[in-house]
Short mmCIF file of C-alpha atoms in Angstrom, two decimals:
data_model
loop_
_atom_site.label_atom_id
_atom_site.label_comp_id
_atom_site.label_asym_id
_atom_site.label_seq_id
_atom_site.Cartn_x
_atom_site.Cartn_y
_atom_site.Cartn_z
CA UNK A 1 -12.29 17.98 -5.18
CA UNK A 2 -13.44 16.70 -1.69
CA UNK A 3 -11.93 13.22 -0.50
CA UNK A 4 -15.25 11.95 -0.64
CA UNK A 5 -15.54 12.85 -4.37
CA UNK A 6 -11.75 11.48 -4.98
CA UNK A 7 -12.94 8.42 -4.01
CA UNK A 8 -16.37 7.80 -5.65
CA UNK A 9 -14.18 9.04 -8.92
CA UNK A 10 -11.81 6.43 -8.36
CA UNK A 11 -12.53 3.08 -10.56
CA UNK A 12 -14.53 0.47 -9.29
CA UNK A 13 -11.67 -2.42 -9.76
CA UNK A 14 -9.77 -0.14 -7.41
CA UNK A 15 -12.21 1.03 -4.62
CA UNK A 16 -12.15 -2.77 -3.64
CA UNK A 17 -8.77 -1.78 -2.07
CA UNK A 18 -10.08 0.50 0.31
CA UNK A 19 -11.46 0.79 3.33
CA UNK A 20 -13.73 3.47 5.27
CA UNK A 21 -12.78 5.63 8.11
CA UNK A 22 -15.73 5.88 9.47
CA UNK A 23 -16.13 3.25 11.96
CA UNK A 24 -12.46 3.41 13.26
CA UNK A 25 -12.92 7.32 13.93
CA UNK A 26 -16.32 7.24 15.35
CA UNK A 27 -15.88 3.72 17.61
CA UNK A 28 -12.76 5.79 19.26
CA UNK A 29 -10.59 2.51 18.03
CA UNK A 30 -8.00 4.92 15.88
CA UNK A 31 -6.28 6.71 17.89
CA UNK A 32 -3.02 9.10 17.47
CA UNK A 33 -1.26 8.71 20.98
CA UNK A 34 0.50 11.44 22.46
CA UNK A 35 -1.86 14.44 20.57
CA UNK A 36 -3.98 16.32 23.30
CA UNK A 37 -7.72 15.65 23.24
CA UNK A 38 -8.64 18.40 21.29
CA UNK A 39 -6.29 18.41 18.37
CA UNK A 40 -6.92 14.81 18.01
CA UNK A 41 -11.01 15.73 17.62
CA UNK A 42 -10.12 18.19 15.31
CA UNK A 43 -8.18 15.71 13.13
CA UNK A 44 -10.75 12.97 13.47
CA UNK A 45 -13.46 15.51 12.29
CA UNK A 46 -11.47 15.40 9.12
CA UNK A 47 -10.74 12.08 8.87
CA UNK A 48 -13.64 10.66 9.58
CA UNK A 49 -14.71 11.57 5.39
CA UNK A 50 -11.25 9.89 4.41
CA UNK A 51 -10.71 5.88 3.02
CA UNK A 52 -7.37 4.12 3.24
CA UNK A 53 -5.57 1.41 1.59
CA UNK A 54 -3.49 -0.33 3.84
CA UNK A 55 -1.00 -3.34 2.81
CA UNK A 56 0.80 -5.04 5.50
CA UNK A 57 4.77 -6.34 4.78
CA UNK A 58 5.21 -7.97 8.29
CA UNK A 59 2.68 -10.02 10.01
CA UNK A 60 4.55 -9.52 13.65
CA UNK A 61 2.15 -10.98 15.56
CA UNK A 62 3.35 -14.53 14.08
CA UNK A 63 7.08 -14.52 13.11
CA UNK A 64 10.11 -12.08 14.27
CA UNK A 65 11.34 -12.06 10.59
CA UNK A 66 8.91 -10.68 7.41
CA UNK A 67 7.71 -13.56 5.43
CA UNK A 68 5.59 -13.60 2.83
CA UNK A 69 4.13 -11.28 0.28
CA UNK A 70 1.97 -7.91 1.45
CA UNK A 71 -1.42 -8.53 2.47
CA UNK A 72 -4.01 -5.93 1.65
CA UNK A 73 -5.64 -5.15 5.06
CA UNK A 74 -9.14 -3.47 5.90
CA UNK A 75 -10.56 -1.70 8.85
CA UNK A 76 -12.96 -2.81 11.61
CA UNK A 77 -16.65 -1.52 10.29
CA UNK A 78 -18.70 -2.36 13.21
CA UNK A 79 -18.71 -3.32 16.81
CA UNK A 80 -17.68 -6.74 17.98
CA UNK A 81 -15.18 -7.53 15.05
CA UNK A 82 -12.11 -6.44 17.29
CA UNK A 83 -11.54 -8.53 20.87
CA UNK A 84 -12.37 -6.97 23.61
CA UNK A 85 -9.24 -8.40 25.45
CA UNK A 86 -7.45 -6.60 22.01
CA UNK A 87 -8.97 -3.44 22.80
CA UNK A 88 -7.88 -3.43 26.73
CA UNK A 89 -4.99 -4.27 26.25
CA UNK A 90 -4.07 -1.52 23.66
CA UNK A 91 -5.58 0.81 25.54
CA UNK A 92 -3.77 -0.42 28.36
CA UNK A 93 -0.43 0.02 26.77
CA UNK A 94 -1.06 3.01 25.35
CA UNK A 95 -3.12 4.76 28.47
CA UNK A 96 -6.29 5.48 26.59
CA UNK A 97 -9.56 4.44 27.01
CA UNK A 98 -11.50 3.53 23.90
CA UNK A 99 -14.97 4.22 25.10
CA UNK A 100 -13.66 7.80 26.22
CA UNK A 101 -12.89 8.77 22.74
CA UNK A 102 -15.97 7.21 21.59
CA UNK A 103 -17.83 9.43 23.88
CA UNK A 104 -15.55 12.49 23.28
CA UNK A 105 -16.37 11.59 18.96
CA UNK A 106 -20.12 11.64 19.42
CA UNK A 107 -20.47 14.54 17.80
CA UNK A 108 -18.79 14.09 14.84
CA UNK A 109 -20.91 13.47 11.97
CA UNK A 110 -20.93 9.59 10.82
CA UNK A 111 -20.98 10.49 6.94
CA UNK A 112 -22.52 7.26 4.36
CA UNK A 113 -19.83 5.24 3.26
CA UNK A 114 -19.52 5.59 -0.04
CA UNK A 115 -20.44 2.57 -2.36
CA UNK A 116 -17.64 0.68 -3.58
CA UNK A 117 -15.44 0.59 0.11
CA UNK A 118 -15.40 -1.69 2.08
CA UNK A 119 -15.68 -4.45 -0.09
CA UNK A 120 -14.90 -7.40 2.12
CA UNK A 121 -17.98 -7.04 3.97
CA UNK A 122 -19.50 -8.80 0.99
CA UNK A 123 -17.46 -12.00 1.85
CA UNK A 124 -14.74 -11.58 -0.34
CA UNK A 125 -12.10 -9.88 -0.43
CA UNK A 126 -8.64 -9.35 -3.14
CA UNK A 127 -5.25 -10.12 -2.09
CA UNK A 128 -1.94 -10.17 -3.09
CA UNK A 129 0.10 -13.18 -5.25
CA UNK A 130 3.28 -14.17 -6.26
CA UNK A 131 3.50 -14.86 -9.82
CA UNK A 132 6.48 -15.54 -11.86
CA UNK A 133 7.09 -13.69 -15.03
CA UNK A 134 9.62 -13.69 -17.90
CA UNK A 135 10.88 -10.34 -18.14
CA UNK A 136 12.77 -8.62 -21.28
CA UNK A 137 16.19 -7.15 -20.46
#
């Protein structure tokens, strides 16, 4: 079974957890630092079919401690929704250049995203709780 038919299998409650590939592949915003050019292409070519489900334990970039319950997380899907200041200065840090692998991607095929991902694009979105339970022992 391909990825792409794992996923359409998958129940429609739970496809609302994921998120497309295909954007973050083709825009040349994912990235796996330190893998020569080539090897990375090859991997994106891949990848590029593939949906995640991402749930973050630490937001870092406002406390040096983890509070909070995991957030479910999504990818960028289009152009504009990351900073450009963001991008720079990853790239900076990492000595890449986003629009290079953008460029260098162009020939990988964008597939359709699959119907059911990407579900916060409609507006809204499912995240995590914290409910309290009585449990038996």
């Amino acid at each position: 079974m391909s990825r792409q038919e794992r996923f359409r299998a998958l129940p429609e409650d739970e496809k609302r957890l994921w998120h497309s590939h295909h954007y973050e592949v083709k825009s040349g915003s994912l990235t796996a630092p330190g893998i020569p050019d080539l090897a990375e292409h090859a991997y994106f070519e891949d990848l590029v079919t593939t949906y995640g489900k991402t749930f973050h334990t630490w937001q870092y970039d406002r406390d040096d401690f983890p509070y909070g319950i995991p957030q479910l997380m999504m990818g960028f899907t289009e152009d504009g929704q990351a900073s450009d200041e963001m991008i720079r200065a990853r790239d900076d840090r990492l000595g890449i250049s986003t629009s290079g692998k953008r460029a260098n991607r162009a020939d990988i095929p964008m597939p359709e995203v699959a119907p059911g991902a990407n579900a916060w694009e409609s507006g809204r979105t499912v995240q995590t709780r914290i409910e309290e339970r009585d449990f038996a022992r």
